[in-house]
Amino acid sequence: MVDKAGVVYDLGYKPYEGQRLGRSGAIKAMLKDGLRRTFGIRRKARRKIYPWGLVVLAFLPAIVFVGLAFALSSFAPDAESPFGGHAQYISLVGTVIILFVASAAPNLLIPDREEGVLSVYSSRPMTAWDYIWGRVGALALVASAFFLLPNLLMYVGFAALDEAGLAAALIDNLDDLLKVLGTMVAYVIGYGAPALLISTYAKRVGPAAGIYLAVVFISPGFAEMFRTLDFPGSRFGTLIAVLQHPEVIRNWVFDESQGSVPMSAVGFEPWVSILFIALVGAGTMYLMARRYRLEL
Amino acid sequence: MSAAAISANNLGHAYGDVIALHHLDLEVPPGRIGLVGANGAGKTTLIKILLGILEPTVGAVNVLGTDPADDLITVRSRIGYMPEGECLPKDQTAADFVAYAAELAGVPPNESRQRASDILTMVGLHEERFRYLGDFSTGMKQRAMLAQAIVHDPEMVFLDEPTAGLDPSGREEMLDLIGRLGGFGINVLVSSHVLPDIEQTCDWVVMLDGGQVLRNGPLSGLTETGVVELEVVDGAELVAAELRRMGAEVDEAGQTLTITSSPDDPFLAARDALAATGTALRKLGARSTTLEDIFLGEAPSDGR
């Protein structure tokens, strides 16, 4: 039988006398690890398929839209873009963010707990809060990139087609970019926080992702049911539509119609959705701190 | 600043109604320290308090002169930890994870990769460093866990049951590695319920039982009994009589005599008695005991 335990070679031991980056170095290392983990970098090939597939899904339409707009502009310079603007594109990247955080949040949190890696963090210059910020930061960074970069591509691409010239168009349309940034915060927290919350307590990655997707996509159905019920306070039940709070904010920011969104239909103003997202975000951080303080 | 590597003052910890540590007072010097006791004796609870994961219910501890409750970051900057259970992500290579462990301790990225490579070589995983940890055998995992604990060159490393699950040869190699850590200037606290492991690697022993300190002292002091045994070729009764005349207490068993107490150095008493009786000596030496004997002799017999 082959001895797989290996052989010990005494090549000596060198004490480390170089620079130590301390707590900030630890958090930076966590952020970098989080990015690698979410994209499957330095992992087996099958871990890369899903996240990189979502990258293609997020960027490809933007590239196609801008490319087709270039093509159309050559023979119909005054034609309106048939693909809509940022508000419409945000609907698409919103779905991509949901699909992304459904996988990324459990992968960031659950293996550390279930494989015992938290004990390594507990012997490094960091606190439970440092760990939480490291993981939440990585998720927020990547989700923001999913949201922002395709919109940035469209912003610059359409500005390049503008008759006023690139620079003038970029400045003229700056408010679009600010709206995208504001909406991005709502989408990243609104969709990311529930995924983190579920992953804080779930024991396995697959079920955590499944529960999250079920919560997000089924909750509007329940909200719709509450909208049609007629008992005191039933309108508050519409607020469980996790999927639609960021959409309410997007519609409000881009002056779009709220359509048949349940919470708007029962008279809730957009600030209620902002408050809901803020509370879910703060509650998630609180519960994560409680959970991780026991192990870090 | 205290010169002790670890000290505890009236330290206690309870999980609800269950008392894990009961008013511990400890002073442990730098070096290789064995923390021994049966399962449930409070070893892992003590280590978690030293790491700052758990807070004492009463009392305080100091690790390398710093109380983790006062300055967690300083304590954690100076230590390493190999836990009892697994702590390795299955989907990373040994080189990537050990380098990451170094980065988490503040070692810059480039140096981290170099140190990871060096340490993995030192623990015997050079060839396997680019394999995924999920594919490692138990022995290889234990080595990788030791590597992550020392990759950042800590001043002190806590090893919780480092030989658990290892086959005899893997165990010997792990004990050899642990024994060498002291030579690298790393203080070691080895927690184990396998007492021969502690005897083989440590020079100071803290013996816990039921959350209390049973013994705390140098290993040599604990295992030396002060009893001298000698075996003679013939005439044991004459030697025994001479020793008794000199004031020593002697037990006889055939040609073997055991000097359990003597007014002077028992070796000198044995020499003088042999010379006085003209008896030929076959064997002479100090009788030492094992940690197991001490533990079984002192631990309450209720199985705690």
Coordinates of C-alpha atoms in Angstrom, one line a residue:
Chain A
M1 CA 0.0 0.0 0.0
V2 CA 1.3 3.4 -0.9
D3 CA 2.1 5.6 2.1
K4 CA 0.1 8.8 1.5
A5 CA 1.3 10.5 4.7
G6 CA 4.5 11.8 3.0
V7 CA 7.9 12.0 4.4
V8 CA 9.3 14.7 6.7
Y9 CA 12.3 16.5 5.4
D10 CA 14.1 18.8 7.9
L11 CA 14.8 21.9 5.9
G12 CA 14.9 24.0 9.0
Y13 CA 12.6 26.8 10.0
K14 CA 13.0 30.5 9.2
P15 CA 11.5 32.9 11.7
Y16 CA 9.5 35.7 10.0
E17 CA 10.9 39.1 10.7
G18 CA 9.2 41.1 7.9
Q19 CA 6.3 43.5 7.9
R20 CA 3.0 42.6 9.5
L21 CA -0.1 44.4 8.2
G22 CA -2.2 43.6 11.2
R23 CA -6.0 43.9 11.2
S24 CA -6.2 45.8 7.9
G25 CA -4.1 43.1 6.2
A26 CA -6.5 40.5 7.6
I27 CA -9.6 42.2 6.2
K28 CA -7.9 42.8 2.8
A29 CA -7.0 39.1 2.7
M30 CA -10.6 38.2 3.5
L31 CA -11.9 40.5 0.7
K32 CA -9.6 39.0 -1.8
D33 CA -10.5 35.5 -0.7
G34 CA -14.2 36.4 -0.9
L35 CA -13.8 37.6 -4.5
R36 CA -11.9 34.4 -5.5
R37 CA -14.4 32.2 -3.8
T38 CA -17.4 33.8 -5.5
F39 CA -15.9 33.5 -8.9
G40 CA -14.4 30.1 -8.3
I41 CA -10.8 31.4 -8.9
R42 CA -8.1 28.9 -7.8
R43 CA -10.9 26.4 -7.4
K44 CA -11.9 23.4 -9.5
A45 CA -13.3 24.2 -13.0
R46 CA -16.9 23.3 -12.1
R47 CA -16.9 26.1 -9.4
K48 CA -16.3 28.7 -12.2
I49 CA -19.2 27.8 -14.5
Y50 CA -22.1 29.4 -12.6
P51 CA -20.6 32.8 -11.6
W52 CA -18.9 33.3 -15.0
G53 CA -22.1 32.4 -16.7
L54 CA -23.8 35.1 -14.8
V55 CA -21.1 37.6 -15.8
V56 CA -21.9 36.8 -19.4
L57 CA -25.6 37.2 -18.7
A58 CA -25.1 40.6 -17.1
F59 CA -22.7 42.0 -19.7
L60 CA -23.7 40.4 -23.0
P61 CA -27.0 42.3 -23.4
A62 CA -25.3 45.6 -22.7
I63 CA -22.6 44.9 -25.2
V64 CA -25.3 43.8 -27.8
F65 CA -27.5 46.9 -27.1
V66 CA -24.6 49.3 -27.5
G67 CA -23.3 47.5 -30.6
L68 CA -26.7 47.5 -32.2
A69 CA -27.2 51.1 -31.3
F70 CA -24.0 51.9 -33.1
A71 CA -25.2 49.9 -36.1
L72 CA -28.6 51.6 -36.2
S73 CA -27.1 55.1 -35.8
S74 CA -25.2 54.7 -39.0
F75 CA -28.4 54.6 -41.1
A76 CA -30.9 56.2 -38.8
P77 CA -29.1 58.8 -36.7
D78 CA -32.2 60.3 -35.1
A79 CA -33.8 57.0 -34.1
E80 CA -34.6 56.3 -30.5
S81 CA -32.9 53.3 -28.9
P82 CA -35.3 50.4 -29.2
F83 CA -33.8 48.7 -26.1
G84 CA -34.8 51.2 -23.4
G85 CA -32.5 52.8 -20.9
H86 CA -31.0 52.1 -17.5
A87 CA -34.3 51.5 -15.8
Q88 CA -35.1 48.6 -18.1
Y89 CA -31.6 47.2 -17.9
I90 CA -31.7 47.3 -14.1
S91 CA -34.6 44.8 -14.3
L92 CA -32.3 42.4 -16.0
V93 CA -29.3 42.9 -13.8
G94 CA -31.6 42.7 -10.7
T95 CA -32.4 39.2 -11.7
V96 CA -28.7 38.4 -12.3
I97 CA -27.9 39.8 -8.8
I98 CA -30.5 37.5 -7.2
L99 CA -29.1 34.5 -9.0
F100 CA -25.6 35.6 -8.0
V101 CA -26.1 36.2 -4.3
A102 CA -28.2 33.0 -4.1
S103 CA -24.9 31.1 -4.7
A104 CA -22.3 33.6 -3.5
A105 CA -23.7 34.3 0.0
P106 CA -23.9 30.6 1.1
N107 CA -20.5 29.9 -0.4
L108 CA -19.0 32.8 1.5
L109 CA -20.4 31.9 4.9
I110 CA -21.4 28.2 5.2
P111 CA -18.2 26.4 4.3
D112 CA -16.2 28.4 6.9
R113 CA -18.6 27.2 9.6
E114 CA -19.2 23.7 8.4
E115 CA -15.6 22.9 7.6
G116 CA -14.3 24.4 10.9
V117 CA -12.3 27.2 9.1
L118 CA -13.7 29.8 11.6
S119 CA -11.2 28.4 14.2
V120 CA -8.4 29.7 11.9
Y121 CA -9.9 33.2 11.9
S122 CA -10.2 33.0 15.7
S123 CA -6.4 32.8 15.9
R124 CA -5.7 35.8 13.7
P125 CA -5.7 39.5 14.5
M126 CA -9.4 40.1 13.9
T127 CA -12.7 40.2 15.6
A128 CA -16.1 38.8 14.7
W129 CA -17.1 42.1 13.2
D130 CA -13.9 42.1 11.0
Y131 CA -15.0 38.7 9.7
I132 CA -18.5 39.9 9.0
W133 CA -17.3 43.0 7.2
G134 CA -14.8 41.0 5.2
R135 CA -17.5 38.6 4.0
V136 CA -20.3 41.2 3.5
G137 CA -17.9 43.5 1.8
A138 CA -16.9 40.9 -0.7
L139 CA -20.5 40.1 -1.6
A140 CA -21.4 43.8 -1.8
L141 CA -18.4 44.5 -4.0
V142 CA -19.2 41.8 -6.5
A143 CA -22.9 42.4 -6.6
S144 CA -22.3 46.1 -7.1
A145 CA -19.9 45.3 -10.0
F146 CA -22.7 43.2 -11.6
F147 CA -25.0 46.1 -11.3
L148 CA -22.8 49.0 -12.1
L149 CA -20.4 47.8 -14.8
P150 CA -23.0 46.9 -17.5
N151 CA -24.8 50.2 -16.8
L152 CA -21.5 52.0 -17.1
L153 CA -20.9 50.4 -20.4
M154 CA -24.3 51.6 -21.6
Y155 CA -23.8 55.0 -20.2
V156 CA -20.5 55.5 -22.0
G157 CA -21.6 53.6 -25.1
F158 CA -24.8 55.7 -25.7
A159 CA -22.9 58.9 -24.8
A160 CA -20.4 58.0 -27.6
L161 CA -23.4 58.0 -30.1
D162 CA -24.7 61.3 -28.9
E163 CA -24.6 64.1 -31.5
A164 CA -23.4 66.5 -28.8
G165 CA -20.2 64.5 -28.5
L166 CA -18.9 62.0 -25.8
A167 CA -17.8 64.5 -23.2
A168 CA -20.9 66.7 -23.4
A169 CA -23.2 63.7 -23.3
L170 CA -21.4 62.2 -20.3
I171 CA -22.0 65.4 -18.4
D172 CA -25.5 65.9 -19.6
N173 CA -26.5 62.4 -18.6
L174 CA -24.7 62.4 -15.3
D175 CA -28.0 62.4 -13.4
D176 CA -28.6 58.9 -15.0
L177 CA -25.4 57.6 -13.5
L178 CA -26.3 59.0 -10.1
K179 CA -29.7 57.4 -10.3
V180 CA -28.0 54.1 -11.2
L181 CA -25.7 54.4 -8.2
G182 CA -28.6 55.2 -5.8
T183 CA -30.6 52.3 -7.2
M184 CA -27.6 50.0 -6.9
V185 CA -27.5 50.5 -3.1
A186 CA -31.1 49.4 -2.9
Y187 CA -30.7 46.3 -5.0
V188 CA -27.4 45.2 -3.4
I189 CA -28.8 45.5 0.2
G190 CA -32.3 44.5 -0.7
Y191 CA -31.3 41.3 -2.4
G192 CA -28.0 40.6 -0.6
A193 CA -29.1 40.9 3.0
P194 CA -31.8 38.2 2.9
A195 CA -29.2 35.8 1.3
L196 CA -26.7 36.6 4.0
L197 CA -29.3 36.1 6.7
I198 CA -30.3 32.7 5.4
S199 CA -26.7 31.7 5.0
T200 CA -25.9 32.7 8.6
Y201 CA -28.1 29.9 9.9
A202 CA -28.2 27.3 7.1
K203 CA -25.9 24.3 7.3
R204 CA -25.6 23.5 3.6
V205 CA -25.0 25.6 0.5
G206 CA -27.6 24.1 -1.8
P207 CA -30.6 24.3 0.5
A208 CA -29.6 27.8 1.5
A209 CA -29.6 28.9 -2.1
G210 CA -32.9 27.1 -2.7
I211 CA -34.6 28.7 0.4
Y212 CA -33.4 32.2 -0.7
L213 CA -34.7 31.8 -4.2
A214 CA -38.0 30.5 -2.9
V215 CA -38.3 33.4 -0.5
V216 CA -37.5 36.0 -3.2
F217 CA -39.7 34.6 -6.0
I218 CA -42.6 33.3 -3.9
S219 CA -42.9 36.3 -1.6
P220 CA -44.6 38.5 -4.2
G221 CA -47.3 35.9 -4.5
F222 CA -48.1 36.1 -0.8
A223 CA -47.9 39.9 -1.0
E224 CA -50.4 39.8 -3.7
M225 CA -52.6 37.6 -1.6
F226 CA -52.4 40.1 1.3
R227 CA -53.3 42.9 -1.1
T228 CA -56.6 41.2 -1.9
L229 CA -57.4 40.3 1.7
D230 CA -59.7 42.7 3.6
F231 CA -58.8 42.7 7.3
P232 CA -57.2 45.4 9.4
G233 CA -53.5 45.6 8.8
S234 CA -53.5 43.2 5.9
R235 CA -51.9 45.8 3.8
F236 CA -48.7 45.5 5.8
G237 CA -48.5 41.9 4.6
T238 CA -47.7 43.2 1.1
L239 CA -44.3 44.4 2.5
I240 CA -43.0 40.8 2.5
A241 CA -42.4 41.0 -1.2
V242 CA -38.6 41.0 -1.0
L243 CA -38.3 40.9 -4.7
Q244 CA -40.2 44.1 -5.3
H245 CA -38.8 46.7 -2.8
P246 CA -35.8 47.4 -4.9
E247 CA -38.1 47.6 -8.0
V248 CA -40.3 50.2 -6.2
I249 CA -37.2 52.3 -5.5
R250 CA -36.0 51.9 -9.1
N251 CA -39.4 53.0 -10.5
W252 CA -39.4 56.0 -8.1
V253 CA -35.9 57.1 -8.9
F254 CA -36.4 56.8 -12.7
D255 CA -39.9 58.2 -12.7
E256 CA -41.4 55.0 -14.0
S257 CA -44.9 53.7 -13.2
Q258 CA -45.2 51.5 -10.1
G259 CA -47.6 49.3 -12.1
S260 CA -49.3 46.6 -10.0
V261 CA -46.6 46.3 -7.4
P262 CA -48.5 45.2 -4.3
M263 CA -47.1 47.6 -1.7
S264 CA -47.7 50.5 -4.0
A265 CA -51.1 49.3 -4.9
V266 CA -52.1 49.5 -1.2
G267 CA -50.7 53.0 -0.8
F268 CA -47.2 52.6 0.6
E269 CA -44.8 55.3 -0.5
P270 CA -41.3 54.4 -1.8
W271 CA -39.8 55.6 1.4
V272 CA -41.4 52.6 3.1
S273 CA -39.4 50.3 0.8
I274 CA -36.3 52.3 1.6
L275 CA -37.0 51.8 5.3
F276 CA -37.8 48.1 4.8
I277 CA -34.5 47.5 3.0
A278 CA -32.6 49.5 5.7
L279 CA -34.2 47.5 8.5
V280 CA -33.5 44.1 6.8
G281 CA -29.9 45.2 6.2
A282 CA -29.4 46.3 9.8
G283 CA -31.2 43.3 11.2
T284 CA -29.0 41.0 9.2
M285 CA -25.9 42.6 10.5
Y286 CA -27.1 42.3 14.1
L287 CA -28.0 38.7 13.7
M288 CA -24.8 37.9 12.0
A289 CA -22.9 39.5 14.9
R290 CA -24.8 37.5 17.4
R291 CA -24.2 34.3 15.5
Y292 CA -20.5 34.8 14.9
R293 CA -19.6 36.2 18.3
L294 CA -20.1 32.7 19.6
E295 CA -17.4 31.3 17.4
L296 CA -15.0 34.2 16.9
Chain B
M1 CA 4.8 42.5 32.3
S2 CA 4.5 38.8 33.5
A3 CA 7.3 36.4 32.4
A4 CA 4.8 33.6 32.4
A5 CA 3.6 32.4 29.0
I6 CA 0.2 31.7 30.4
S7 CA -1.3 32.7 33.7
A8 CA -4.8 32.4 35.1
N9 CA -6.2 34.0 38.2
N10 CA -9.3 32.5 39.8
L11 CA -10.4 31.6 36.3
G12 CA -13.9 30.1 35.9
H13 CA -16.2 29.4 33.1
A14 CA -19.7 27.8 33.0
Y15 CA -22.0 26.8 30.2
G16 CA -25.3 27.5 31.8
D17 CA -25.4 25.3 34.9
V18 CA -22.4 23.2 33.7
I19 CA -19.2 24.4 35.2
A20 CA -16.3 23.8 32.8
L21 CA -13.5 25.5 34.7
H22 CA -13.6 26.0 38.4
H23 CA -11.4 28.8 40.0
L24 CA -8.2 28.0 38.2
D25 CA -5.0 29.5 39.3
L26 CA -2.1 28.9 36.9
E27 CA 1.4 30.2 36.2
V28 CA 3.0 28.5 33.2
P29 CA 6.5 29.4 31.9
P30 CA 7.5 29.6 28.2
G31 CA 8.4 26.3 26.6
R32 CA 6.5 23.2 25.6
I33 CA 3.5 22.9 27.8
G34 CA 1.3 19.9 28.0
L35 CA -2.4 20.3 28.9
V36 CA -3.7 17.0 29.9
G37 CA -6.9 15.6 31.2
A38 CA -9.8 13.3 30.3
N39 CA -12.4 14.3 27.8
G40 CA -14.6 17.0 29.4
A41 CA -11.8 18.1 31.8
G42 CA -11.9 21.7 30.5
K43 CA -9.0 21.7 28.1
T44 CA -10.7 23.0 25.1
T45 CA -12.7 25.6 27.2
L46 CA -9.4 26.8 28.6
I47 CA -7.9 27.1 25.1
K48 CA -11.0 29.0 23.8
I49 CA -10.6 31.4 26.7
L50 CA -6.9 31.9 25.9
L51 CA -7.9 32.6 22.2
G52 CA -10.5 35.1 23.3
I53 CA -13.4 33.2 21.8
L54 CA -15.0 32.6 25.2
E55 CA -15.0 35.1 28.0
P56 CA -14.3 33.9 31.6
T57 CA -17.3 33.8 33.8
V58 CA -15.0 34.8 36.7
G59 CA -11.3 35.6 36.9
A60 CA -8.8 36.5 34.2
V61 CA -6.1 35.0 32.0
N62 CA -3.0 36.4 30.5
V63 CA -1.4 35.1 27.3
L64 CA 2.2 36.3 26.7
G65 CA 1.5 39.0 29.2
T66 CA -1.8 40.3 27.7
D67 CA -5.3 39.6 28.7
P68 CA -7.4 38.7 25.6
A69 CA -10.4 40.4 27.2
D70 CA -8.5 43.7 27.2
D71 CA -6.6 43.4 24.0
L72 CA -7.8 40.6 21.7
I73 CA -6.0 41.8 18.6
T74 CA -2.6 41.9 20.3
V75 CA -3.1 38.3 21.7
R76 CA -4.3 37.0 18.4
S77 CA -1.4 38.7 16.6
R78 CA 1.1 36.5 18.5
I79 CA -0.5 33.1 18.5
G80 CA -1.4 30.2 16.3
Y81 CA -4.0 27.5 16.8
M82 CA -4.5 24.0 15.5
P83 CA -8.0 23.0 16.6
E84 CA -9.2 19.5 17.5
G85 CA -11.5 19.1 14.6
E86 CA -10.9 19.9 11.0
C87 CA -10.3 23.5 9.9
L88 CA -9.5 23.1 6.2
P89 CA -11.6 24.2 3.3
K90 CA -12.1 21.2 0.9
D91 CA -12.0 23.3 -2.3
Q92 CA -8.6 25.0 -1.8
T93 CA -5.1 23.7 -2.3
A94 CA -2.8 23.4 0.6
A95 CA -0.5 26.1 -0.8
D96 CA -3.4 28.5 -1.3
F97 CA -4.9 27.9 2.1
V98 CA -1.7 28.1 4.1
A99 CA -0.8 31.3 2.3
Y100 CA -4.2 32.7 3.0
A101 CA -3.7 31.8 6.7
A102 CA -0.5 33.8 6.7
E103 CA -2.1 36.7 5.0
L104 CA -4.9 36.7 7.6
A105 CA -2.1 37.1 10.2
G106 CA -0.9 40.2 8.4
V107 CA 2.0 38.7 6.4
P108 CA 2.1 40.5 3.0
P109 CA 0.8 38.4 0.0
N110 CA 4.2 37.6 -1.6
E111 CA 5.9 36.7 1.6
S112 CA 2.8 34.6 2.5
R113 CA 3.2 32.4 -0.6
Q114 CA 6.9 31.9 0.1
R115 CA 6.3 31.0 3.8
A116 CA 3.5 28.7 2.9
S117 CA 5.8 26.8 0.6
D118 CA 8.5 26.6 3.2
I119 CA 6.3 25.5 6.0
L120 CA 4.5 22.9 3.9
T121 CA 7.9 21.5 3.0
M122 CA 8.8 21.5 6.6
V123 CA 5.7 19.5 7.6
G124 CA 6.3 17.0 4.8
L125 CA 3.7 18.2 2.3
H126 CA 6.0 19.7 -0.4
E127 CA 4.8 17.3 -3.0
E128 CA 1.2 17.6 -2.1
R129 CA 1.0 21.4 -1.7
F130 CA -0.9 21.9 -4.9
R131 CA -3.5 19.2 -4.2
Y132 CA -6.9 20.1 -2.9
L133 CA -7.3 19.7 0.8
G134 CA -10.5 17.7 0.3
D135 CA -8.4 15.0 -1.2
F136 CA -6.0 14.8 1.7
S137 CA -5.7 11.8 4.1
T138 CA -6.1 12.3 7.8
G139 CA -2.3 12.4 8.4
M140 CA -1.9 15.0 5.6
K141 CA -4.7 17.1 7.0
Q142 CA -3.1 17.1 10.4
R143 CA 0.1 18.3 8.9
A144 CA -1.7 21.0 6.9
M145 CA -3.5 22.1 10.1
L146 CA -0.1 22.4 11.9
A147 CA 1.3 24.3 8.9
Q148 CA -1.5 26.9 9.0
A149 CA -1.0 27.3 12.8
I150 CA 2.7 28.2 12.5
V151 CA 3.0 29.7 9.0
H152 CA 3.0 33.3 10.4
D153 CA 5.7 32.5 12.9
P154 CA 3.6 33.0 16.1
E155 CA 5.2 33.3 19.5
M156 CA 2.9 30.7 20.9
V157 CA 0.9 28.0 19.3
F158 CA -2.0 26.1 20.8
L159 CA -2.4 22.5 19.5
D160 CA -5.6 20.8 20.5
E161 CA -5.3 17.0 20.3
P162 CA -2.8 17.1 17.4
T163 CA -2.4 13.4 17.1
A164 CA -6.1 12.6 17.0
G165 CA -6.9 10.0 14.3
L166 CA -3.3 9.4 13.3
D167 CA -1.8 6.0 12.8
P168 CA 1.3 5.1 14.9
S169 CA 3.8 6.3 12.3
G170 CA 1.9 9.5 11.6
R171 CA 1.6 10.1 15.3
E172 CA 5.4 9.7 15.8
E173 CA 6.1 12.1 13.0
M174 CA 3.6 14.6 14.4
L175 CA 5.1 14.4 17.9
D176 CA 8.5 14.9 16.3
L177 CA 7.3 18.0 14.6
I178 CA 5.8 19.3 17.8
G179 CA 9.0 18.6 19.7
R180 CA 10.9 20.6 17.2
L181 CA 8.7 23.7 17.5
G182 CA 10.4 24.7 20.8
G183 CA 13.7 24.8 18.9
F184 CA 12.2 27.3 16.5
G185 CA 11.4 29.7 19.4
I186 CA 7.7 28.9 19.3
N187 CA 6.1 28.3 22.7
V188 CA 3.7 25.3 22.4
L189 CA 0.7 24.4 24.4
V190 CA -0.3 20.8 23.5
S191 CA -3.7 19.7 24.7
S192 CA -4.2 15.9 24.8
H193 CA -5.7 13.1 26.7
V194 CA -3.0 10.8 25.4
L195 CA -0.5 11.1 28.2
P196 CA 2.5 9.4 26.5
D197 CA 2.2 12.1 23.8
I198 CA 2.7 14.8 26.4
E199 CA 5.6 12.9 28.1
Q200 CA 7.3 12.7 24.7
T201 CA 7.0 16.3 23.7
C202 CA 6.6 18.6 26.7
D203 CA 8.7 19.9 29.5
W204 CA 5.9 21.4 31.6
V205 CA 2.5 19.8 32.4
V206 CA -0.8 21.2 33.5
M207 CA -3.1 18.4 34.5
L208 CA -6.8 19.2 34.6
D209 CA -9.7 17.2 36.0
G210 CA -13.3 18.2 36.3
G211 CA -12.4 21.8 35.5
Q212 CA -9.8 22.0 38.3
V213 CA -6.0 21.9 38.3
L214 CA -4.7 18.6 39.5
R215 CA -1.0 19.2 38.9
N216 CA 1.0 22.1 37.4
G217 CA 4.7 21.8 37.2
P218 CA 7.8 20.6 35.2
L219 CA 7.4 17.2 33.7
S220 CA 10.6 15.9 35.3
G221 CA 9.4 17.0 38.8
L222 CA 6.1 15.2 38.3
T223 CA 7.5 12.0 37.1
E224 CA 10.5 11.7 39.5
T225 CA 9.5 9.7 42.5
G226 CA 12.6 10.0 44.7
V227 CA 12.6 6.2 44.9
V228 CA 15.8 4.3 44.0
E229 CA 15.8 0.7 42.9
L230 CA 18.7 -1.6 43.0
E231 CA 19.2 -5.2 42.0
V232 CA 22.0 -7.2 43.4
V233 CA 23.6 -10.5 42.3
D234 CA 23.3 -12.1 45.7
G235 CA 22.8 -11.2 49.4
A236 CA 20.0 -8.7 49.1
E237 CA 19.0 -9.3 52.7
L238 CA 22.5 -8.1 53.9
V239 CA 22.3 -5.0 51.9
A240 CA 18.8 -4.3 53.1
A241 CA 19.9 -4.7 56.7
E242 CA 22.8 -2.3 56.2
L243 CA 20.5 0.3 54.5
R244 CA 18.1 0.0 57.4
R245 CA 21.0 0.5 59.8
M246 CA 21.7 3.7 58.0
G247 CA 18.1 4.9 58.5
A248 CA 16.7 4.1 55.1
E249 CA 13.3 2.5 54.5
V250 CA 13.7 -0.5 52.1
D251 CA 11.3 -2.9 50.4
E252 CA 12.6 -6.3 49.4
A253 CA 11.5 -8.4 46.5
G254 CA 13.9 -11.2 45.7
Q255 CA 17.3 -9.7 44.8
T256 CA 15.6 -6.3 44.1
L257 CA 15.6 -3.6 46.8
T258 CA 13.6 -0.4 46.7
I259 CA 14.8 2.5 48.8
T260 CA 11.6 4.5 49.4
S261 CA 13.2 7.0 51.8
S262 CA 16.7 7.8 53.1
P263 CA 18.1 10.4 55.5
D264 CA 20.8 11.1 52.9
D265 CA 21.0 10.8 49.1
P266 CA 19.6 7.3 48.4
F267 CA 22.2 6.7 45.7
L268 CA 25.0 7.4 48.2
A269 CA 23.3 5.2 50.8
A270 CA 23.1 2.3 48.2
R271 CA 26.8 2.7 47.3
D272 CA 27.9 2.7 51.0
A273 CA 25.7 -0.4 51.8
L274 CA 27.0 -2.3 48.8
A275 CA 30.6 -1.4 49.8
A276 CA 30.0 -2.4 53.4
T277 CA 28.5 -5.8 52.5
G278 CA 30.8 -6.5 49.6
T279 CA 27.8 -7.2 47.4
A280 CA 27.9 -7.2 43.6
L281 CA 25.5 -4.8 41.9
R282 CA 23.5 -5.8 38.8
K283 CA 21.3 -2.7 38.3
L284 CA 20.8 0.7 40.0
G285 CA 18.5 3.6 39.0
A286 CA 15.8 6.0 40.0
R287 CA 12.3 4.8 39.6
S288 CA 10.1 7.2 37.6
T289 CA 6.4 7.2 37.2
T290 CA 4.3 8.1 34.2
L291 CA 1.7 10.8 33.8
E292 CA -0.9 8.1 33.5
D293 CA 0.1 6.8 37.0
I294 CA 0.0 10.2 38.4
F295 CA -3.4 11.0 36.8
L296 CA -4.9 7.7 37.8
G297 CA -3.5 8.1 41.3
E298 CA -4.9 11.6 41.8
A299 CA -8.0 11.9 39.7
P300 CA -11.2 11.2 41.5
S301 CA -12.4 7.7 40.8
D302 CA -15.9 8.7 39.7
G303 CA -14.8 8.7 36.1
R304 CA -14.8 12.4 35.7

